[in-house]
Amino acid sequence: MHIHPTLGRTRLAAALATAAWATLGAATAQAQVIEDVELRREGADAVVTVRFNVPVQYRRSVAASSNDLVQIIYDVVPSRDKPRYLDGERRTLGGDGIPRITITEEGGNTDSDRRLVVRLVPPAPFKVRAGGDRRSLELVLPGLGDRLLPSAAKRPAAAPAPAVPVVEGAASLDAQVEARGAELLAQARAALAQGQAGLAIETLNEALNLPPHRHTRTAQALIAQARLADGDTAGARRELELFLRLYPDGPDAEQARVTLAGLPAGDAGPAASHGADGPAPAARPANTQLIGAVSQYWYGGNSRTRTQLKDTPLEGQLPVVISDETLDAVDQKQLLTSVDLNWRMKTDERDVRFVFRDSFAANFMPGEADENKLSSLYLDWRETGPGLSARVGRQSGLGGGVLGRFDGALLGWNFVPQWKLNLVAGQPTEKLLDTRRHFYGLSLDAESVLPGLGGSAYAIEQRIDGEVDRRAVGADLRFFQPGVSVFSQFEMDTTLQGINIASVQGTWTSEGNTVVNVLYDRRATPMLMLGNALFFPDPTATVLPRRLTDLLRDGRTLDTLRQQVRDTTAYATQGLLGVTTPLSDRWQVGADLRLTSVGAIAPVPGLLPKGIPATGHIWTASVQAIGTHLYSERDTHVLNVTAGKGPDYSGWLASYNHLSVLAERWQVEPALRVYQQDGPSGITTTRWSPGLRLTWRGGPRWLLEAEVNAELSDSRSANQDEKASRLYYALGYRLDF
């Protein structure tokens, strides 16, 4: 179910697991959560990588037996930003031998519990796994890697030449590179022996993109044979000419000349001679693509609230109603229009993209302003091999200590295959009153320094009204192997002298598809920044400050403001242990245990005379039963029961979500949630939330959707009864191109 986030459905875990941020965090505007979707080759497989603009953790997948529908359940890992996510956003890719894949991002039972609904046309076998970093999930299509090979006419020419010729048998400076080179060479020979010339070419290109190693010369000679086997005579000529420029002497060089002389003349130019430079390899034509979508959805809602105030007379008589009031209201009338454009041009040398994503909410409620949300507008340019890259415009911070979206530039230099240096500068898109903020930073990324191990280190400074707002250093480590992924992050502010983030998360997936998740996250709430002082002005001031300079004019010093920020910052801790395991080909079960707590803020004279108490430990425990194809090839069922307990309240949530595809074009998603909470002052709240979503796919590139959700709540105490009913609905369409 993906009713618009501004409709405000109350959920158990939102009340329990995120209550800690209620007094310190401020909601941001609605935001898209998917940053990009990419399709790449990994050996014999094709891999779809979904990249997010927030840290995520893979939890489980629920797949239909028809191999054309899967729900990928994931968590949004704690971060500084608490956006109201824009449910229902989609990405589409595929074609040319790869199934057409549509990915829809939707909400779950809580703000942090999300899901991707992935559809494949035509059906194809797949596997789901965690991505190679904290911001990605992956869908693996076994055996479809060769479908990503370009045609013979557009196949790349030779791989980038090594900077220094390496003679077969010479000692390697890097054992890992040597081992990888030998492995790729063996795979290429095996592919040629099986008649898979295209696979051999891709494998040899990967070997030739490694730093020089003792198998480089053999790989360069073998790729010419592979291109001949694939019928690419012109490509074979280019590979042989490059081989002779690099290795003009030796028996294999003489054999290369014999082979080259026997090839028909072509556009590649004359054969190379001893030490002579041949013509430059012909570049393949640019491959351009424009994909995107336009959608419009109408969101409406209304509510009715009936409140009875009661008085309890003496001598044990029954309560008497002294007031009975009913209030009807229209809660929402909004038309949301979204545009998503992605233009891409790819050549042998570079990959260029232009991305534009924008949504406009036209509000028809009295007193509510229209809102435009430009989430992405950037040009991305990168060289396909080691070299330079640049992304300029409105974009999301994807690491290096950058927080949220910003307008600016990210420049990178991949000076060797495993190492990349990045420079970033810009200004946050989210406004902080009337302040002026900008930042700049430097980071160094290392990939596969050891098998499966990578990491990065960064330093970043943000300034506010001419002063240091945030000066932080940080590092993250990531380990990724088939079935195992571990990510950690640590950041410290050197000016405010405090730890911002200390986090580690891990996911393990067995061969039998059992998934185990762990998470520990401790962070400053809100993140340590000098600008936080604006949230705690002098309560005696007649005019509230709008800029940092206003606080300084009041006689406070920078040291005083920094101490104030330290005194008014709490630390939030979250932990998770979860497991999901299959019972049969139709059923799997899951369970998880979560802990959330936020520390106290001690009294601060003149600002917080009473301080803010700690939330205490808030525990939630959940169990899930997940069924698939119980009566058809495309039905999925998720039953969830969650119990939670805090220092002054307890509650439980039971939910059922169902998805069925009927008659190919119709998709039906009924849902039901029942929630009960016993809160302070003897208040008991019960809430029923049924819902239904219908999707009609009129064609491969357009659909119509309708959704309706109801909420019936009853809150009772000794002195008051309140009954409320709310009805929310959405209707819209989406066009993909």
XYZ file of C-alpha atoms in Angstrom:
737
model
C 0.000 0.000 0.000
C 1.526 3.344 -0.903
C -0.864 6.105 0.175
C 0.888 9.462 -0.025
C 3.104 10.102 3.029
C 1.382 13.348 3.991
C -1.751 11.337 4.783
C -0.183 10.499 8.122
C -0.929 6.847 8.877
C 0.102 6.032 12.454
C 1.931 2.746 12.837
C 3.244 0.869 15.830
C 6.931 0.917 15.076
C 6.760 4.561 14.036
C 5.416 5.313 17.490
C 7.971 3.085 19.180
C 11.166 3.057 17.165
C 11.158 6.683 16.034
C 9.628 8.389 19.055
C 13.132 9.287 20.109
C 13.453 11.835 17.345
C 10.131 13.559 17.991
C 11.568 16.333 20.129
C 14.864 16.820 18.304
C 14.287 16.036 14.614
C 12.368 18.013 12.044
C 10.647 16.392 9.077
C 11.939 17.265 5.661
C 9.997 17.497 2.465
C 8.906 14.376 0.624
C 11.822 12.755 -1.117
C 12.596 10.019 -3.579
C 14.672 7.224 -2.140
C 15.989 5.537 -5.329
C 19.043 7.314 -6.677
C 19.771 5.178 -9.738
C 19.319 1.746 -11.312
C 22.163 0.177 -13.301
C 22.580 -3.018 -15.319
C 26.019 -4.608 -15.558
C 27.715 -7.875 -16.350
C 29.308 -10.063 -13.664
C 30.901 -13.124 -15.234
C 28.140 -15.131 -16.890
C 25.390 -13.247 -15.011
C 23.590 -9.937 -15.468
C 23.225 -7.849 -12.301
C 20.666 -5.096 -11.649
C 21.947 -2.697 -8.978
C 19.420 -0.405 -7.274
C 21.227 2.519 -5.640
C 19.563 4.558 -2.891
C 20.273 8.036 -1.552
C 20.019 6.743 2.030
C 21.787 3.821 3.763
C 19.757 0.600 3.538
C 19.916 -2.970 4.860
C 18.522 -5.975 2.987
C 16.074 -8.049 5.073
C 14.327 -10.637 2.906
C 12.639 -11.284 -0.448
C 9.221 -12.701 -1.304
C 9.116 -14.165 -4.820
C 6.290 -15.571 -6.916
C 6.869 -19.014 -8.424
C 6.280 -17.588 -11.899
C 9.714 -15.866 -11.811
C 8.178 -12.544 -12.855
C 7.412 -10.882 -9.497
C 9.411 -10.377 -6.294
C 9.104 -8.113 -3.266
C 12.453 -7.082 -1.738
C 12.044 -6.027 1.893
C 14.695 -3.673 3.295
C 15.234 -1.242 6.153
C 16.320 2.371 5.936
C 19.300 2.527 8.285
C 19.299 5.444 10.779
C 20.674 8.651 9.317
C 20.537 12.368 9.966
C 17.702 12.965 7.517
C 14.177 11.738 8.281
C 12.423 12.405 4.963
C 8.832 11.635 4.170
C 9.484 9.213 1.364
C 7.702 9.536 -1.945
C 6.059 6.120 -2.247
C 5.382 4.624 -5.646
C 8.435 5.894 -7.546
C 9.530 3.607 -10.375
C 12.526 2.783 -12.531
C 12.485 0.712 -15.718
C 15.329 -0.904 -17.639
C 16.109 -3.950 -19.756
C 15.477 -4.987 -23.351
C 17.793 -6.399 -26.034
C 17.672 -9.907 -24.573
C 17.298 -8.808 -20.941
C 13.778 -8.970 -19.448
C 12.036 -5.623 -19.119
C 12.411 -4.910 -15.406
C 10.146 -2.470 -13.543
C 11.127 -1.539 -9.982
C 8.594 0.185 -7.726
C 9.587 1.568 -4.313
C 6.838 1.423 -1.670
C 6.305 1.806 2.039
C 5.930 -0.956 4.609
C 4.630 -1.105 8.162
C 6.936 1.663 9.412
C 8.815 4.667 8.044
C 12.055 2.651 8.054
C 10.550 -0.620 6.761
C 10.372 -0.358 2.951
C 9.998 -2.662 -0.049
C 10.825 -2.854 -3.732
C 8.295 -4.562 -5.974
C 10.156 -5.925 -9.020
C 8.426 -7.239 -12.147
C 10.154 -9.046 -15.021
C 8.674 -9.417 -18.537
C 9.223 -12.081 -19.784
C 9.866 -14.145 -16.631
C 13.451 -15.125 -15.800
C 15.195 -16.868 -12.886
C 16.770 -14.448 -10.389
C 18.440 -14.125 -7.001
C 18.290 -11.195 -4.545
C 21.258 -10.074 -2.465
C 22.675 -7.094 -0.567
C 24.702 -4.667 -2.673
C 28.394 -3.922 -2.521
C 27.908 -0.816 -0.355
C 25.485 0.566 2.241
C 23.278 2.195 -0.380
C 22.460 -0.608 -2.825
C 20.515 -3.829 -3.351
C 21.045 -6.230 -6.255
C 19.011 -8.586 -8.427
C 21.127 -11.259 -10.138
C 19.936 -12.801 -13.436
C 21.944 -16.032 -13.808
C 23.282 -16.840 -17.262
C 22.152 -13.585 -18.913
C 25.512 -11.824 -18.853
C 26.200 -12.549 -22.497
C 23.031 -10.646 -23.417
C 24.815 -7.461 -22.380
C 27.514 -7.900 -25.017
C 27.322 -5.297 -27.773
C 26.933 -6.485 -31.347
C 30.053 -7.241 -33.403
C 29.741 -3.907 -35.183
C 29.681 -2.006 -31.878
C 31.949 -4.208 -29.768
C 34.736 -2.260 -28.046
C 38.170 -2.293 -29.531
C 41.185 -3.374 -27.537
C 41.246 -2.969 -23.810
C 43.371 -0.107 -22.455
C 47.042 -0.927 -22.946
C 49.300 -1.419 -19.935
C 51.472 1.557 -19.162
C 54.617 -0.654 -19.173
C 55.061 -3.775 -21.329
C 55.198 -6.851 -19.145
C 57.008 -9.974 -20.322
C 55.388 -13.346 -19.675
C 56.914 -14.847 -16.548
C 58.057 -11.565 -14.975
C 57.505 -11.207 -11.241
C 54.349 -9.388 -10.156
C 54.266 -6.582 -7.638
C 50.761 -7.473 -6.520
C 49.837 -11.063 -5.704
C 46.127 -10.284 -5.827
C 46.392 -8.881 -9.344
C 48.433 -11.883 -10.424
C 45.859 -14.309 -9.039
C 42.975 -12.460 -10.652
C 44.758 -12.269 -13.985
C 45.431 -16.021 -13.973
C 41.820 -16.738 -13.045
C 40.428 -14.573 -15.841
C 42.806 -16.079 -18.403
C 41.685 -19.593 -17.458
C 38.031 -18.563 -17.729
C 38.608 -17.043 -21.158
C 40.325 -20.174 -22.455
C 37.480 -22.312 -21.140
C 34.913 -20.033 -22.816
C 36.745 -20.289 -26.156
C 36.901 -24.068 -25.842
C 33.112 -24.114 -25.368
C 32.516 -21.855 -28.367
C 31.559 -18.807 -26.232
C 33.715 -16.221 -27.982
C 31.699 -13.249 -26.700
C 32.154 -14.330 -23.086
C 35.866 -14.829 -23.689
C 36.206 -11.269 -25.066
C 34.514 -9.745 -22.038
C 36.658 -11.801 -19.667
C 39.881 -10.869 -21.454
C 38.931 -7.182 -21.477
C 38.582 -7.414 -17.689
C 42.024 -9.039 -17.454
C 43.567 -6.328 -19.632
C 42.031 -3.587 -17.478
C 43.991 -4.857 -14.468
C 47.365 -3.319 -13.616
C 50.162 -4.947 -15.673
C 50.743 -8.586 -14.661
C 52.535 -11.607 -16.041
C 49.448 -12.757 -18.018
C 48.856 -9.427 -19.771
C 50.830 -10.367 -22.890
C 49.042 -13.712 -23.282
C 45.650 -12.051 -22.738
C 46.373 -9.460 -25.437
C 47.269 -12.206 -27.931
C 44.293 -14.357 -26.965
C 41.727 -11.589 -27.371
C 42.620 -11.344 -31.060
C 41.840 -15.061 -31.423
C 38.558 -14.555 -29.573
C 37.505 -11.741 -31.904
C 38.316 -13.897 -34.934
C 36.208 -16.691 -33.461
C 33.414 -14.197 -32.976
C 33.591 -13.092 -36.623
C 34.987 -9.639 -35.843
C 37.859 -9.425 -38.340
C 38.335 -5.670 -37.966
C 38.463 -6.019 -34.184
C 41.014 -8.824 -34.453
C 43.180 -6.626 -36.678
C 43.116 -3.807 -34.075
C 44.033 -6.208 -31.260
C 46.951 -7.673 -33.239
C 48.275 -4.239 -34.169
C 48.154 -3.191 -30.512
C 49.924 -6.413 -29.493
C 52.776 -5.739 -31.931
C 53.175 -2.145 -30.710
C 53.519 -3.427 -27.143
C 55.443 -6.629 -27.779
C 57.364 -6.386 -31.089
C 59.763 -9.264 -30.333
C 59.327 -12.933 -29.567
C 57.806 -16.064 -31.163
C 54.257 -14.933 -30.394
C 55.011 -11.615 -32.127
C 56.067 -13.467 -35.275
C 52.879 -15.517 -35.115
C 50.867 -12.318 -34.710
C 52.428 -10.921 -37.918
C 51.585 -14.090 -39.808
C 47.986 -13.958 -38.603
C 47.718 -10.252 -39.359
C 49.077 -10.701 -42.879
C 46.427 -13.309 -43.571
C 43.544 -11.002 -42.638
C 41.645 -9.155 -45.369
C 42.469 -5.474 -45.729
C 40.111 -3.182 -43.855
C 39.626 0.217 -42.401
C 42.037 -0.516 -39.575
C 45.066 0.434 -41.689
C 48.277 -1.380 -42.596
C 49.857 -4.047 -40.466
C 52.144 -2.960 -37.699
C 55.896 -3.336 -38.102
C 58.697 -3.718 -35.538
C 58.283 -0.817 -33.117
C 56.154 1.231 -35.509
C 53.023 2.880 -34.239
C 49.923 1.732 -36.091
C 46.777 3.766 -36.510
C 44.592 4.398 -33.510
C 41.849 1.797 -32.980
C 38.496 2.865 -34.356
C 36.076 3.905 -31.638
C 32.664 2.288 -31.617
C 29.686 4.532 -32.354
C 28.105 6.283 -29.390
C 25.154 4.452 -27.863
C 22.491 6.911 -26.649
C 19.351 6.212 -24.678
C 16.502 8.287 -23.237
C 14.225 6.712 -20.649
C 11.813 8.285 -18.223
C 8.317 8.511 -16.856
C 5.534 10.993 -16.196
C 2.867 10.391 -13.560
C -0.047 12.214 -11.969
C -1.910 11.181 -8.809
C -4.815 12.777 -7.023
C -4.763 12.363 -3.228
C -7.836 13.069 -1.176
C -9.040 12.387 2.330
C -11.563 13.284 4.984
C -12.116 12.457 8.644
C -14.729 12.451 11.375
C -13.949 12.709 15.096
C -16.439 12.262 17.925
C -15.331 13.209 21.440
C -17.247 12.458 24.625
C -16.131 14.046 27.904
C -17.241 12.134 30.987
C -17.635 13.000 34.644
C -17.509 10.286 37.301
C -19.872 11.129 40.218
C -19.225 10.028 43.774
C -20.648 6.938 45.479
C -19.614 4.611 42.635
C -22.202 5.713 40.091
C -21.528 5.148 36.389
C -19.770 7.888 34.378
C -22.038 10.543 32.906
C -21.437 12.102 29.480
C -21.202 15.878 29.920
C -20.110 16.770 26.361
C -20.606 15.084 22.974
C -19.002 16.786 19.968
C -18.529 15.564 16.385
C -16.108 17.203 13.941
C -16.011 16.528 10.178
C -13.077 17.704 8.083
C -11.453 17.332 4.686
C -7.823 16.445 5.304
C -6.265 16.508 1.875
C -6.898 17.594 -1.707
C -3.710 17.385 -3.708
C -2.563 16.666 -7.271
C 0.998 15.345 -7.458
C 2.787 15.461 -10.823
C 6.176 13.782 -11.190
C 8.682 13.750 -14.041
C 11.701 11.451 -14.264
C 14.131 11.772 -17.211
C 17.421 9.948 -17.741
C 19.511 10.531 -20.871
C 22.659 8.487 -21.386
C 25.433 8.358 -23.985
C 28.032 5.612 -23.789
C 31.179 5.141 -25.885
C 34.401 3.192 -25.494
C 35.995 6.100 -23.645
C 33.254 7.620 -21.506
C 29.789 7.371 -20.011
C 27.711 10.588 -19.910
C 24.330 10.938 -18.180
C 21.832 13.721 -17.651
C 19.242 13.192 -14.902
C 16.174 15.287 -14.113
C 13.624 14.377 -11.420
C 10.987 16.763 -10.188
C 7.608 16.598 -8.473
C 5.004 19.331 -8.098
C 2.234 19.125 -5.507
C -0.731 21.358 -6.265
C -2.608 21.780 -2.964
C -6.301 22.630 -3.102
C -6.780 22.921 0.657
C -7.409 26.468 1.941
C -4.238 28.073 3.245
C -1.922 25.338 1.916
C 0.737 26.392 -0.565
C 1.807 24.471 -3.642
C 5.164 22.734 -3.338
C 7.775 21.924 -5.957
C 10.492 19.386 -5.153
C 13.417 19.313 -7.578
C 15.244 16.231 -6.332
C 17.805 15.724 -9.138
C 19.202 17.879 -11.917
C 22.760 16.918 -12.781
C 25.183 16.013 -15.542
C 27.383 13.014 -14.830
C 30.536 12.376 -16.893
C 33.028 9.605 -16.315
C 35.697 7.739 -18.215
C 35.051 4.018 -18.602
C 38.541 3.028 -17.418
C 40.804 4.662 -14.855
C 40.511 8.407 -15.331
C 38.388 11.407 -14.448
C 34.740 11.761 -13.493
C 32.457 14.665 -12.639
C 28.881 15.145 -11.459
C 27.594 18.711 -11.480
C 24.177 19.994 -10.391
C 21.557 19.030 -7.800
C 22.397 15.590 -6.448
C 22.398 13.412 -3.362
C 25.347 12.992 -1.062
C 26.466 9.405 -1.594
C 29.372 9.340 0.830
C 32.391 11.377 1.828
C 30.522 12.858 4.796
C 28.030 14.777 2.629
C 24.590 15.035 4.263
C 21.447 15.002 2.133
C 20.913 16.729 -1.210
C 23.044 19.595 -2.385
C 23.738 21.887 -5.326
C 27.355 21.582 -6.347
C 30.018 19.414 -7.946
C 31.633 16.073 -7.223
C 34.941 15.503 -9.029
C 36.793 12.192 -9.065
C 40.119 10.861 -10.268
C 40.425 7.073 -10.598
C 44.219 7.185 -10.798
C 44.561 3.358 -10.627
C 41.789 0.742 -10.894
C 41.428 0.273 -7.126
C 41.947 3.855 -5.918
C 39.925 7.008 -6.421
C 40.380 10.557 -5.128
C 37.250 12.747 -4.790
C 36.660 16.457 -4.306
C 33.208 17.799 -3.442
C 31.826 21.296 -2.921
C 28.344 22.739 -2.767
C 25.538 24.042 -0.601
C 22.686 22.069 1.055
C 19.290 22.349 -0.622
C 17.445 22.268 2.716
C 17.239 25.780 4.159
C 18.076 26.552 7.781
C 16.097 29.717 8.517
C 17.962 32.613 6.822
C 21.470 31.213 7.168
C 23.929 30.759 4.333
C 25.757 27.441 4.269
C 28.285 25.800 1.988
C 30.756 22.928 2.306
C 33.795 21.358 0.684
C 35.521 18.041 1.267
C 38.089 15.498 0.182
C 37.824 11.705 0.214
C 39.876 8.700 -0.859
C 38.168 5.451 -1.922
C 39.837 2.060 -2.101
C 38.173 -0.942 -3.709
C 39.320 -4.559 -3.368
C 42.559 -3.733 -1.579
C 42.099 -7.293 -0.309
C 39.576 -9.762 -1.750
C 36.161 -8.306 -0.989
C 37.505 -5.530 1.252
C 37.236 -1.824 0.505
C 36.891 1.436 2.336
C 37.196 5.189 2.284
C 38.432 8.059 4.412
C 37.199 11.636 4.246
C 37.497 15.115 5.660
C 34.762 17.715 5.216
C 34.074 21.253 6.385
C 30.748 23.083 6.294
C 30.491 26.808 7.002
C 27.516 28.827 8.177
C 27.393 32.618 7.907
C 31.180 32.694 7.622
C 31.904 30.435 10.628
C 32.756 26.729 10.879
C 29.466 24.855 11.131
C 30.857 21.332 10.913
C 34.421 20.071 10.548
C 34.497 16.309 10.481
C 36.782 13.419 9.647
C 35.487 9.938 9.069
C 36.085 6.532 7.571
C 34.101 3.527 6.483
C 35.031 -0.079 5.784
C 33.061 -2.472 3.612
C 33.413 -6.189 3.065
C 31.448 -7.861 0.304
C 31.554 -11.490 -0.758
C 28.807 -13.720 -2.161
C 26.440 -14.185 0.742
C 28.207 -11.849 3.183
C 28.259 -8.060 3.449
C 29.529 -5.940 6.350
C 29.607 -2.129 6.433
C 30.875 0.179 9.160
C 31.187 3.937 9.556
C 32.822 6.254 12.075
C 32.783 10.062 12.082
C 34.029 12.666 14.550
C 33.631 16.440 14.583
C 37.019 17.966 15.408
C 35.687 21.450 16.210
C 32.788 20.440 18.442
C 34.894 17.560 19.784
C 32.299 14.842 19.656
C 31.496 11.600 17.851
C 28.804 11.966 15.210
C 28.425 8.356 14.035
C 29.612 4.901 15.094
C 27.795 2.224 13.131
C 28.188 -1.335 11.863
C 25.732 -3.515 9.959
C 25.987 -6.966 8.449
C 23.935 -9.356 6.314
C 24.582 -13.058 5.782
C 22.674 -15.118 3.206
C 23.119 -18.892 3.103
C 22.917 -21.161 0.075
C 19.464 -22.145 1.293
C 18.403 -18.459 1.328
C 18.401 -17.998 5.106
C 19.081 -14.301 5.803
C 20.571 -13.011 9.074
C 20.815 -9.260 9.805
C 22.625 -7.406 12.567
C 22.878 -3.666 13.219
C 24.417 -1.431 15.845
C 24.160 2.324 15.359
C 24.990 5.144 17.751
C 24.874 8.743 16.572
C 24.475 12.316 17.729
C 20.868 13.512 17.493
C 20.822 15.936 15.808
C 24.221 15.749 14.072
C 26.779 18.004 15.723
C 26.729 21.371 13.903
C 27.125 24.938 15.108
C 23.841 25.902 13.424
C 21.940 23.765 15.963
C 22.345 26.695 18.374
C 19.556 28.449 16.459
C 17.074 25.878 17.790
C 17.736 26.988 21.387
C 17.617 30.802 21.435
C 17.440 32.926 24.556
C 13.822 32.499 25.786
C 13.778 36.140 26.943
C 14.594 37.498 23.456
C 11.803 39.496 21.835
C 12.922 38.612 18.295
C 13.957 35.076 17.450
C 17.322 34.764 15.658
C 17.286 33.838 11.976
C 21.035 33.736 11.350
C 24.092 32.797 13.340
C 25.184 36.430 13.335
C 22.014 37.267 15.302
C 23.229 35.043 18.149
C 26.689 36.575 18.058
C 25.201 40.086 18.216
C 23.463 39.072 21.456
C 26.867 38.921 23.117
C 27.513 35.176 22.858
C 30.898 33.957 21.664
C 31.646 31.089 19.313
C 33.003 29.066 22.216
C 29.764 29.673 24.137
C 27.656 28.543 21.158
C 29.775 25.418 20.629
C 29.386 24.461 24.272
C 25.652 25.081 23.964
C 25.472 22.678 21.018
C 27.333 20.015 22.991
C 25.037 20.519 25.979
C 21.837 20.204 23.908
C 22.832 17.142 21.858
C 21.619 13.683 22.789
C 22.900 10.329 21.542
C 20.565 7.781 19.971
C 21.292 4.061 19.898
C 19.601 1.464 17.720
C 20.223 -2.268 17.552
C 18.738 -5.038 15.416
C 18.999 -8.813 15.209
C 16.841 -10.501 12.591
C 16.584 -13.798 10.737
C 14.428 -15.121 7.897
C 14.533 -18.743 6.746
C 12.526 -20.856 4.278
C 10.410 -23.736 5.611
C 9.369 -25.034 2.198
C 9.055 -23.863 -1.382
C 5.916 -21.959 -0.338
C 6.583 -20.707 3.185
C 9.293 -18.806 5.011
C 9.324 -17.378 8.542
C 11.160 -14.462 10.078
C 11.769 -12.862 13.450
C 13.616 -9.790 14.632
C 14.356 -7.921 17.821
C 15.000 -4.163 17.919
C 16.191 -1.781 20.598
C 15.944 2.006 20.431
C 16.923 4.550 23.041
C 17.875 8.216 23.196
C 19.911 9.562 26.071
C 18.902 12.463 28.272
C 19.879 16.102 27.874
C 20.893 17.584 31.208
C 19.346 20.900 32.318
C 20.933 23.900 30.609
C 20.402 27.156 32.545
C 18.654 29.782 30.439
C 17.898 27.358 27.580
C 16.528 24.063 28.915
C 16.047 24.587 32.645
C 14.431 21.151 33.015
C 16.461 19.347 30.351
C 14.978 16.511 28.290
C 14.649 13.074 29.892
C 15.926 9.928 28.225
C 13.420 7.806 26.381
C 14.569 4.661 28.133
C 14.839 1.376 26.286
C 12.148 0.862 23.668
C 11.947 -2.788 22.622
C 10.081 -4.223 19.664
C 9.885 -7.888 18.673
C 8.347 -9.110 15.424
C 7.540 -12.436 13.802
C 6.530 -12.909 10.168
C 4.993 -15.752 8.180
C 5.441 -15.347 4.434
C 3.601 -17.491 1.893
C 3.902 -17.562 -1.887
C 1.865 -19.130 -4.725
C -0.670 -20.625 -2.316
C -3.411 -20.610 -4.951
C -1.721 -19.207 -8.077
C 1.710 -18.524 -9.539
C 1.656 -14.857 -8.520
C 0.150 -14.562 -5.039
C 2.184 -13.535 -1.998
C 1.067 -13.239 1.622
C 2.856 -11.562 4.538
C 1.527 -11.872 8.091
C 3.314 -9.854 10.756
C 2.861 -9.522 14.511
C 4.892 -6.915 16.390
C 4.940 -6.271 20.120
C 6.586 -3.206 21.623
C 7.245 -1.866 25.072
C 8.603 1.424 26.373
C 8.973 2.833 29.882
C 5.425 4.219 30.002
C 3.496 2.364 27.304
C 3.181 -0.951 25.497
C 1.429 -2.040 22.350
C 1.119 -4.538 19.534
C 0.486 -4.502 15.802
C -0.908 -7.295 13.638
C -0.878 -6.859 9.866
C -1.631 -8.806 6.703
C -0.487 -7.790 3.223
C -1.456 -9.653 0.074
C -0.504 -9.257 -3.571
C -2.057 -11.105 -6.525
C -1.808 -10.681 -10.276
C -5.083 -11.552 -11.959
C -5.658 -12.011 -15.681
C -2.176 -10.612 -16.462
C -3.295 -6.952 -16.426
C -4.837 -6.655 -12.952
C -2.869 -6.483 -9.720
C -4.756 -6.544 -6.403
C -3.229 -5.651 -3.027
C -5.536 -5.816 0.010
C -4.128 -5.113 3.471
C -5.283 -4.958 7.074
C -3.561 -3.580 10.185
C -4.799 -3.761 13.765
C -2.964 -1.758 16.405
C -3.467 -1.373 20.152
C -1.511 0.670 22.667
C -1.800 1.140 26.418
C -0.327 4.538 27.129
C 0.220 6.815 30.093
C -2.699 8.150 32.210
C -4.680 4.972 31.524
C -5.355 5.814 27.860
C -6.005 2.777 25.633
C -5.980 3.241 21.863
C -7.241 0.725 19.302
C -6.884 1.317 15.589
C -8.105 -0.677 12.569
C -6.661 0.156 9.139
C -8.022 -1.766 6.137
C -6.875 -0.857 2.635
C -7.019 -1.877 -1.006
C -4.883 -1.017 -4.000
C -5.723 -1.861 -7.635
C -3.414 -1.593 -10.636
C -4.453 -2.039 -14.264
C -1.659 -2.308 -16.802
C -3.099 -1.057 -20.024
C 0.125 -1.760 -21.894
C 3.825 -2.387 -21.375
C 4.462 1.329 -20.762
C 1.391 2.706 -18.997
C -0.886 1.867 -16.091
C -3.741 3.162 -13.962
C -3.798 2.879 -10.176
C -6.387 3.394 -7.465
C -5.992 3.042 -3.723
C -8.221 3.527 -0.714
C -7.306 3.292 2.970
C -9.516 3.653 6.017
C -8.573 4.171 9.635
C -10.953 3.566 12.531
C -9.621 4.465 15.968
C -10.986 4.424 19.487
C -9.182 6.052 22.432
C -10.573 5.505 25.917
C -9.713 6.773 29.379
C -11.545 7.329 32.625
C -12.647 10.835 31.583
C -12.854 10.754 27.798
C -13.879 8.597 24.842
C -12.788 9.596 21.337
C -13.780 7.800 18.155
C -12.278 8.834 14.841
C -12.631 7.610 11.285
C -10.473 8.652 8.345
C -10.717 7.787 4.672
C -7.840 8.402 2.270
C -7.776 7.637 -1.429
C -5.551 8.048 -4.475
C -6.123 7.757 -8.225
C -3.583 8.233 -10.965
C -1.683 7.089 -14.013
C 1.917 6.588 -15.083
C 3.524 6.659 -18.534
C 6.966 5.132 -19.158
C 9.054 5.834 -22.245
